[in-house]
Amino acid sequence: MGIEKILSEIGTQKIEDLSIQSGDLAYGTQARVNYPCGDTLTRLQAVYVTTDGYVARARADASGTMPAIGVVLDTETTTGNLVRVAVGGLQDGFNFSGYIGRTAFVSPATAGLVTPVPGATSGQILQKVGVAVNTSTLLIQVGAMLQVSGASY
């Protein structure tokens, strides 16, 4: 059944919490969740949910700004406005040149940055955001957090 047929049968009521949307055929299906903005957000930043239920930029150097739940798909600066967060699927627009096939992590140095270089300093947090499938596309697969304890990577 095509999306047009489904929409004609159920109407176009907006689903606020979770929607599965089909993107370009090259990128397949992506799971997205809408959250209210709680920070100055730029497209493709890793975000976490604050204690107030907003999303803000995740940073792997402090447990208070983790765990990341996905990657924001919109640039938004107004607190309370809804933003789309990709929690699974393929997303393009990154720069993973030289890192194809590598895991991407939440950065401990720059809030919101998704990086192929994991934190290695004791006290930092490692959290997988996904895998670089080509130079510009991330397969979003958010993982569990791990605390770095003196190990070097």
Coordinates of C-alpha atoms in Angstrom, one line a residue:
M1 CA 0.0 0.0 0.0
G2 CA 1.4 3.4 -1.0
I3 CA 1.9 6.3 1.4
E4 CA -0.8 8.3 -0.5
K5 CA -3.3 5.5 0.0
I6 CA -2.5 5.2 3.7
L7 CA -2.8 9.0 4.3
S8 CA -6.1 9.1 2.5
E9 CA -7.5 6.4 4.7
I10 CA -6.1 7.6 8.1
G11 CA -5.9 11.3 7.4
T12 CA -2.9 13.6 7.7
Q13 CA -2.9 13.8 11.5
K14 CA 0.6 14.7 12.7
I15 CA 2.3 12.1 14.9
E16 CA 4.3 14.0 17.5
D17 CA 6.2 11.2 19.1
L18 CA 7.5 8.8 16.4
S19 CA 7.4 8.6 12.7
I20 CA 9.0 6.3 10.2
Q21 CA 9.6 8.3 7.0
S22 CA 10.9 7.1 3.7
G23 CA 13.7 9.3 2.3
D24 CA 15.5 9.2 -1.0
L25 CA 15.7 5.6 -2.3
A26 CA 19.5 5.7 -1.8
Y27 CA 19.0 6.3 1.9
G28 CA 16.0 4.1 2.6
T29 CA 13.9 4.4 5.8
Q30 CA 14.8 6.5 8.7
A31 CA 13.4 6.5 12.2
R32 CA 12.8 10.0 13.5
V33 CA 11.5 11.4 16.8
N34 CA 10.3 15.0 17.4
Y35 CA 11.5 16.7 20.5
P36 CA 11.4 20.3 21.7
C37 CA 14.6 22.3 21.2
G38 CA 16.5 23.2 24.4
D39 CA 19.7 24.5 22.9
T40 CA 21.1 26.2 19.8
L41 CA 21.2 23.2 17.5
T42 CA 22.8 22.8 14.1
R43 CA 21.9 20.0 11.7
L44 CA 23.7 16.7 12.3
Q45 CA 24.7 17.4 15.9
A46 CA 24.4 14.5 18.4
V47 CA 21.8 15.3 21.0
Y48 CA 20.6 14.1 24.4
V49 CA 17.3 14.6 26.3
T50 CA 17.5 17.1 29.2
T51 CA 15.8 16.6 32.5
D52 CA 13.1 19.0 31.2
G53 CA 12.4 16.8 28.1
Y54 CA 14.2 19.1 25.6
V55 CA 17.1 18.0 23.3
A56 CA 20.5 19.7 23.6
R57 CA 24.0 19.0 22.3
A58 CA 25.6 15.9 23.7
R59 CA 29.2 16.1 24.9
A60 CA 31.2 13.0 25.9
D61 CA 33.2 14.7 28.7
A62 CA 30.3 15.0 31.2
S63 CA 27.6 12.4 32.1
G64 CA 25.1 15.3 32.5
T65 CA 25.1 15.9 28.7
M66 CA 24.8 12.2 27.8
P67 CA 23.6 9.7 26.6
A68 CA 23.1 10.8 23.0
I69 CA 19.8 9.6 21.5
G70 CA 20.5 10.5 17.9
V71 CA 21.4 13.2 15.4
V72 CA 19.3 16.4 15.0
L73 CA 18.0 16.9 11.4
D74 CA 17.2 20.6 11.7
T75 CA 19.0 23.8 12.7
E76 CA 17.0 25.5 15.4
T77 CA 17.6 28.2 18.0
T78 CA 14.2 28.8 19.5
T79 CA 13.6 27.0 22.8
G80 CA 10.5 24.8 22.6
N81 CA 10.3 24.6 18.8
L82 CA 10.1 20.9 17.7
V83 CA 13.2 19.5 16.0
R84 CA 13.5 16.1 14.2
V85 CA 16.0 13.7 15.6
A86 CA 17.2 10.7 13.6
V87 CA 17.5 7.7 15.9
G88 CA 18.2 5.1 13.2
G89 CA 18.8 4.7 9.5
L90 CA 21.1 6.4 7.0
Q91 CA 21.9 10.2 7.1
D92 CA 24.1 12.1 4.7
G93 CA 25.9 15.4 5.1
F94 CA 28.9 14.4 7.3
N95 CA 32.6 14.5 6.4
F96 CA 34.1 11.1 7.1
S97 CA 36.8 11.3 4.4
G98 CA 39.5 8.7 5.4
Y99 CA 37.2 7.0 7.9
I100 CA 34.9 4.8 5.8
G101 CA 33.8 1.8 7.8
R102 CA 34.8 3.3 11.1
T103 CA 32.6 3.9 14.1
A104 CA 31.6 7.4 14.8
F105 CA 31.3 8.7 18.4
V106 CA 30.0 11.6 20.4
S107 CA 32.9 14.1 20.7
P108 CA 34.3 14.8 24.2
A109 CA 35.8 18.1 23.0
T110 CA 33.0 19.8 21.0
A111 CA 29.4 19.7 22.1
G112 CA 27.2 18.0 19.4
L113 CA 30.0 16.9 17.2
V114 CA 29.9 13.4 15.7
T115 CA 33.5 12.3 15.2
P116 CA 35.4 9.1 14.1
V117 CA 37.9 9.8 16.8
P118 CA 36.9 8.4 20.2
G119 CA 37.7 10.1 23.5
A120 CA 40.7 8.5 25.3
T121 CA 41.1 10.5 28.5
S122 CA 40.1 9.0 31.8
G123 CA 36.7 10.2 32.8
Q124 CA 35.4 10.7 29.3
I125 CA 32.6 8.7 27.9
L126 CA 32.6 6.6 24.8
Q127 CA 29.3 6.3 22.9
K128 CA 28.8 5.0 19.4
V129 CA 26.5 7.1 17.2
G130 CA 26.9 5.0 14.1
V131 CA 29.2 3.8 11.3
A132 CA 30.5 5.8 8.4
V133 CA 29.3 3.9 5.3
N134 CA 30.9 6.3 2.8
T135 CA 32.6 9.7 3.0
S136 CA 29.4 11.6 3.8
T137 CA 26.9 9.1 5.2
L138 CA 26.4 7.8 8.7
L139 CA 24.4 4.6 9.5
I140 CA 22.9 5.8 12.8
Q141 CA 23.2 3.0 15.4
V142 CA 23.3 4.7 18.8
G143 CA 25.1 2.5 21.4
A144 CA 25.5 2.3 25.1
M145 CA 27.8 4.6 27.0
L146 CA 31.2 3.3 28.4
Q147 CA 33.4 5.3 30.8
V148 CA 37.1 5.6 29.8
S149 CA 39.3 4.6 32.7
G150 CA 42.9 5.3 31.9
A151 CA 42.9 3.3 28.7
S152 CA 44.5 4.6 25.6
Y153 CA 43.0 3.9 22.1

